[in-house]
CSV table of C-alpha atoms in Angstrom, one decimal:
chain,number,residue,atom,x,y,z
A,1,UNK,CA,0.0,0.0,0.0
A,2,UNK,CA,1.4,3.4,-0.9
A,3,UNK,CA,2.1,6.1,1.7
A,4,UNK,CA,0.3,9.4,1.2
A,5,UNK,CA,1.8,11.0,4.3
A,6,UNK,CA,5.1,10.3,5.9
A,7,UNK,CA,6.3,12.5,8.8
A,8,UNK,CA,9.5,12.0,10.8
A,9,UNK,CA,10.6,14.0,13.9
A,10,UNK,CA,8.2,16.9,13.3
A,11,UNK,CA,9.0,19.7,15.7
A,12,UNK,CA,7.2,23.1,15.8
A,13,UNK,CA,8.5,26.0,17.8
A,14,UNK,CA,7.2,29.6,18.1
A,15,UNK,CA,9.1,32.8,19.2
A,16,UNK,CA,12.4,31.1,18.1
A,17,UNK,CA,15.5,32.7,19.8
A,18,UNK,CA,13.4,34.8,22.1
A,19,UNK,CA,13.2,34.3,25.9
A,20,UNK,CA,9.6,33.0,25.5
A,21,UNK,CA,10.5,30.4,22.9
A,22,UNK,CA,7.9,27.7,23.0
A,23,UNK,CA,8.0,24.1,21.6
A,24,UNK,CA,4.4,22.9,20.8
A,25,UNK,CA,5.2,19.7,18.8
A,26,UNK,CA,8.0,17.4,20.1
A,27,UNK,CA,9.2,15.2,17.3
A,28,UNK,CA,6.1,13.6,15.9
A,29,UNK,CA,6.1,10.6,13.6
A,30,UNK,CA,3.1,9.7,11.4
A,31,UNK,CA,2.6,7.5,8.4
A,32,UNK,CA,-0.8,7.5,6.6
A,33,UNK,CA,-1.4,5.0,3.8
A,34,UNK,CA,-3.5,5.7,0.7
A,35,UNK,CA,-7.2,5.0,1.4
A,36,UNK,CA,-7.0,5.1,5.2
A,37,UNK,CA,-9.6,6.7,7.4
A,38,UNK,CA,-7.9,7.9,10.6
A,39,UNK,CA,-8.8,10.2,13.4
A,40,UNK,CA,-6.6,12.5,15.5
A,41,UNK,CA,-8.2,13.3,18.9
A,42,UNK,CA,-7.0,15.5,21.7
A,43,UNK,CA,-8.1,18.1,24.2
A,44,UNK,CA,-7.8,21.8,23.6
A,45,UNK,CA,-4.2,22.8,24.1
A,46,UNK,CA,-2.8,19.4,23.1
A,47,UNK,CA,-1.2,20.7,19.9
A,48,UNK,CA,-3.9,19.3,17.7
A,49,UNK,CA,-4.6,22.6,15.7
A,50,UNK,CA,-0.8,23.2,15.2
A,51,UNK,CA,-0.4,19.7,13.9
A,52,UNK,CA,-3.4,20.0,11.6
A,53,UNK,CA,-1.9,23.2,10.1
A,54,UNK,CA,1.3,21.4,9.4
A,55,UNK,CA,-0.5,18.4,7.8
A,56,UNK,CA,-2.6,20.8,5.7
A,57,UNK,CA,0.5,22.7,4.6
A,58,UNK,CA,-1.0,25.9,6.2
A,59,UNK,CA,2.2,26.2,8.2
A,60,UNK,CA,5.7,24.7,8.1
A,61,UNK,CA,7.4,22.6,10.7
A,62,UNK,CA,10.4,24.1,12.5
A,63,UNK,CA,12.3,20.8,11.8
A,64,UNK,CA,11.7,17.3,10.6
A,65,UNK,CA,10.8,15.5,7.4
A,66,UNK,CA,7.3,15.7,5.8
A,67,UNK,CA,6.5,14.0,2.5
A,68,UNK,CA,2.9,14.5,1.2
A,69,UNK,CA,1.9,12.4,-1.9
A,70,UNK,CA,5.5,12.2,-3.0
A,71,UNK,CA,6.4,15.8,-2.5
A,72,UNK,CA,9.0,16.9,0.1
A,73,UNK,CA,7.1,19.7,1.8
A,74,UNK,CA,10.1,21.0,3.8
A,75,UNK,CA,12.0,21.8,0.5
A,76,UNK,CA,9.0,23.1,-1.4
A,77,UNK,CA,8.8,26.8,-2.3
A,78,UNK,CA,5.8,28.9,-1.0
A,79,UNK,CA,4.3,28.9,-4.5
A,80,UNK,CA,4.5,25.1,-4.7
A,81,UNK,CA,2.9,24.8,-1.3
A,82,UNK,CA,-0.2,26.7,-2.5
A,83,UNK,CA,-0.4,24.3,-5.4
A,84,UNK,CA,-0.1,21.3,-3.0
A,85,UNK,CA,-2.9,22.8,-0.8
A,86,UNK,CA,-5.1,23.3,-3.8
A,87,UNK,CA,-4.5,20.0,-5.6
A,88,UNK,CA,-3.6,17.4,-3.0
A,89,UNK,CA,-5.7,18.4,0.1
A,90,UNK,CA,-9.4,19.0,0.4
A,91,UNK,CA,-10.3,21.0,3.6
A,92,UNK,CA,-13.6,20.6,5.6
A,93,UNK,CA,-13.9,23.0,8.5
A,94,UNK,CA,-16.4,23.2,11.5
A,95,UNK,CA,-17.4,26.7,10.3
A,96,UNK,CA,-18.1,25.6,6.7
A,97,UNK,CA,-16.1,28.6,5.2
A,98,UNK,CA,-18.5,29.0,2.3
A,99,UNK,CA,-18.4,32.3,0.3
A,100,UNK,CA,-21.6,34.1,1.5
A,101,UNK,CA,-22.7,35.7,-1.8
A,102,UNK,CA,-21.9,32.7,-4.0
A,103,UNK,CA,-24.4,29.9,-4.5
A,104,UNK,CA,-23.6,26.2,-3.7
A,105,UNK,CA,-22.4,25.4,-7.2
A,106,UNK,CA,-20.1,28.4,-7.4
A,107,UNK,CA,-18.7,27.5,-3.9
A,108,UNK,CA,-17.8,24.0,-5.2
A,109,UNK,CA,-16.3,25.5,-8.3
A,110,UNK,CA,-13.9,27.8,-6.4
A,111,UNK,CA,-10.9,25.4,-6.0
A,112,UNK,CA,-11.2,24.6,-9.7
A,113,UNK,CA,-11.1,28.3,-10.6
A,114,UNK,CA,-7.8,28.5,-8.7
A,115,UNK,CA,-6.7,25.4,-10.5
A,116,UNK,CA,-7.5,27.0,-13.9
A,117,UNK,CA,-10.0,24.3,-14.9
A,118,UNK,CA,-12.1,25.3,-17.9
A,119,UNK,CA,-15.6,26.7,-17.2
A,120,UNK,CA,-17.5,23.8,-18.9
A,121,UNK,CA,-15.6,21.2,-17.0
A,122,UNK,CA,-15.9,23.1,-13.7
A,123,UNK,CA,-19.7,23.3,-14.2
A,124,UNK,CA,-20.1,19.6,-14.9
A,125,UNK,CA,-17.8,18.5,-12.1
A,126,UNK,CA,-19.4,20.8,-9.5
A,127,UNK,CA,-22.9,19.3,-10.4
A,128,UNK,CA,-21.5,15.8,-10.2
A,129,UNK,CA,-20.1,16.5,-6.8
A,130,UNK,CA,-23.3,18.2,-5.5
A,131,UNK,CA,-25.2,15.1,-6.7
A,132,UNK,CA,-22.7,12.9,-4.8
A,133,UNK,CA,-23.5,14.7,-1.6
A,134,UNK,CA,-27.3,14.8,-2.5
A,135,UNK,CA,-27.3,18.6,-2.8
A,136,UNK,CA,-27.8,19.0,-6.6
A,137,UNK,CA,-31.3,20.3,-6.0
A,138,UNK,CA,-29.8,23.1,-3.9
A,139,UNK,CA,-27.1,24.1,-6.5
A,140,UNK,CA,-28.4,27.6,-6.9
A,141,UNK,CA,-29.1,28.4,-3.3
A,142,UNK,CA,-27.0,30.8,-1.3
A,143,UNK,CA,-25.4,29.6,1.9
A,144,UNK,CA,-27.9,31.7,4.0
A,145,UNK,CA,-30.7,29.6,2.4
A,146,UNK,CA,-29.1,26.3,3.6
A,147,UNK,CA,-29.2,24.5,6.9
A,148,UNK,CA,-25.9,23.7,8.8
A,149,UNK,CA,-25.9,20.1,7.5
A,150,UNK,CA,-26.5,21.3,3.9
A,151,UNK,CA,-23.7,23.8,4.1
A,152,UNK,CA,-21.3,21.1,5.4
A,153,UNK,CA,-22.3,18.8,2.5
A,154,UNK,CA,-21.6,21.6,0.0
A,155,UNK,CA,-18.2,22.1,1.9
A,156,UNK,CA,-17.5,18.4,1.4
A,157,UNK,CA,-18.3,18.6,-2.3
A,158,UNK,CA,-15.9,21.6,-2.5
A,159,UNK,CA,-13.2,19.6,-0.7
A,160,UNK,CA,-13.5,17.0,-3.5
A,161,UNK,CA,-13.4,19.5,-6.3
A,162,UNK,CA,-9.8,19.0,-7.4
A,163,UNK,CA,-9.9,15.2,-6.7
A,164,UNK,CA,-7.4,15.6,-3.8
A,165,UNK,CA,-5.2,12.8,-2.3
A,166,UNK,CA,-6.5,13.6,1.2
A,167,UNK,CA,-9.6,15.1,2.8
A,168,UNK,CA,-8.6,16.9,6.1
A,169,UNK,CA,-11.7,17.4,8.2
A,170,UNK,CA,-11.4,19.6,11.3
A,171,UNK,CA,-14.3,19.1,13.7
A,172,UNK,CA,-16.7,18.7,10.7
A,173,UNK,CA,-19.7,17.9,12.9
A,174,UNK,CA,-18.8,20.4,15.7
A,175,UNK,CA,-21.5,22.9,14.7
A,176,UNK,CA,-24.2,20.3,13.9
A,177,UNK,CA,-26.8,18.5,15.9
A,178,UNK,CA,-26.3,14.7,16.4
A,179,UNK,CA,-28.7,13.7,13.6
A,180,UNK,CA,-27.2,16.0,11.0
A,181,UNK,CA,-23.7,15.0,12.2
A,182,UNK,CA,-24.6,11.4,11.5
A,183,UNK,CA,-25.5,12.3,7.9
A,184,UNK,CA,-22.1,14.0,7.5
A,185,UNK,CA,-20.2,11.1,9.0
A,186,UNK,CA,-22.0,8.6,6.7
A,187,UNK,CA,-20.9,10.8,3.8
A,188,UNK,CA,-17.3,10.5,4.9
A,189,UNK,CA,-17.6,6.8,5.1
A,190,UNK,CA,-19.0,6.6,1.6
A,191,UNK,CA,-16.2,8.8,0.2
A,192,UNK,CA,-13.7,6.5,1.9
A,193,UNK,CA,-15.2,3.3,0.8
A,194,UNK,CA,-16.6,4.1,-2.6
A,195,UNK,CA,-14.2,6.9,-3.8
A,196,UNK,CA,-11.2,5.4,-1.9
A,197,UNK,CA,-10.4,8.8,-0.4
A,198,UNK,CA,-7.8,9.1,2.4
A,199,UNK,CA,-9.6,10.9,5.2
A,200,UNK,CA,-8.0,12.5,8.3
A,201,UNK,CA,-10.6,13.5,10.9
A,202,UNK,CA,-9.5,16.0,13.6
A,203,UNK,CA,-12.0,15.7,16.5
A,204,UNK,CA,-12.5,15.9,20.2
A,205,UNK,CA,-15.4,13.5,19.9
A,206,UNK,CA,-14.3,10.0,20.9
A,207,UNK,CA,-17.5,8.4,19.5
A,208,UNK,CA,-16.7,9.7,16.0
A,209,UNK,CA,-13.1,8.7,16.3
A,210,UNK,CA,-14.2,5.1,17.2
A,211,UNK,CA,-15.8,4.9,13.7
A,212,UNK,CA,-12.4,5.3,12.0
A,213,UNK,CA,-9.9,2.7,11.1
A,214,UNK,CA,-7.1,4.1,13.3
A,215,UNK,CA,-7.1,6.5,16.3
A,216,UNK,CA,-4.2,8.7,17.2
A,217,UNK,CA,-4.2,10.9,20.3
A,218,UNK,CA,-2.4,14.2,20.8
A,219,UNK,CA,-1.2,14.8,24.3
A,220,UNK,CA,1.0,17.7,25.3
A,221,UNK,CA,2.5,17.9,21.8
A,222,UNK,CA,3.1,14.1,21.5
A,223,UNK,CA,1.2,11.8,19.2
A,224,UNK,CA,0.3,8.4,20.5
A,225,UNK,CA,-1.4,5.6,18.6
A,226,UNK,CA,-4.3,3.9,20.4
């Protein structure tokens, strides 16, 4: 099975060289294989968010080796990192992060616009993805006309837009009631099983973590496998 993520000795420090220098991540190792569904759990302040930002190439590690889908992240230029974020990772956030004045379809098309996908292809793929998440009948609705669960399904369709190697979901059910959260989790399971997507779920909810194939716990900047 091919590795989609390989991390060795990942350290993250802030305020480097200053009296208040702070080490948040203390030499983390992580391997994720293609098609896995894993969860990373941890209390607030455990280093979970810092680690997620490094996995998602939103921030760089201070030291250590990180290879994502065959790309050495540590050696990549900033311009290459934005390409990696756009093409290799699909993000799903607790707060949905939809563009308020764009309808569902235009929100799904957004990563493809950045990726310079032609308009006809963008239109077709966005509709296919909205159908996949059972939101094609809401394609022309604005975010303020959608429920929380509907917004999150649009966000998941958008995360799939560039056919990424990984879906990184940060507390994706955090703003939803349990019934709607169940719909969203079922959708992740379908994407993992039917579309063979690698999914990394960041959550504080142990019950959700128990549904994934592998659980890792962040504690005080260390990553432990359960």
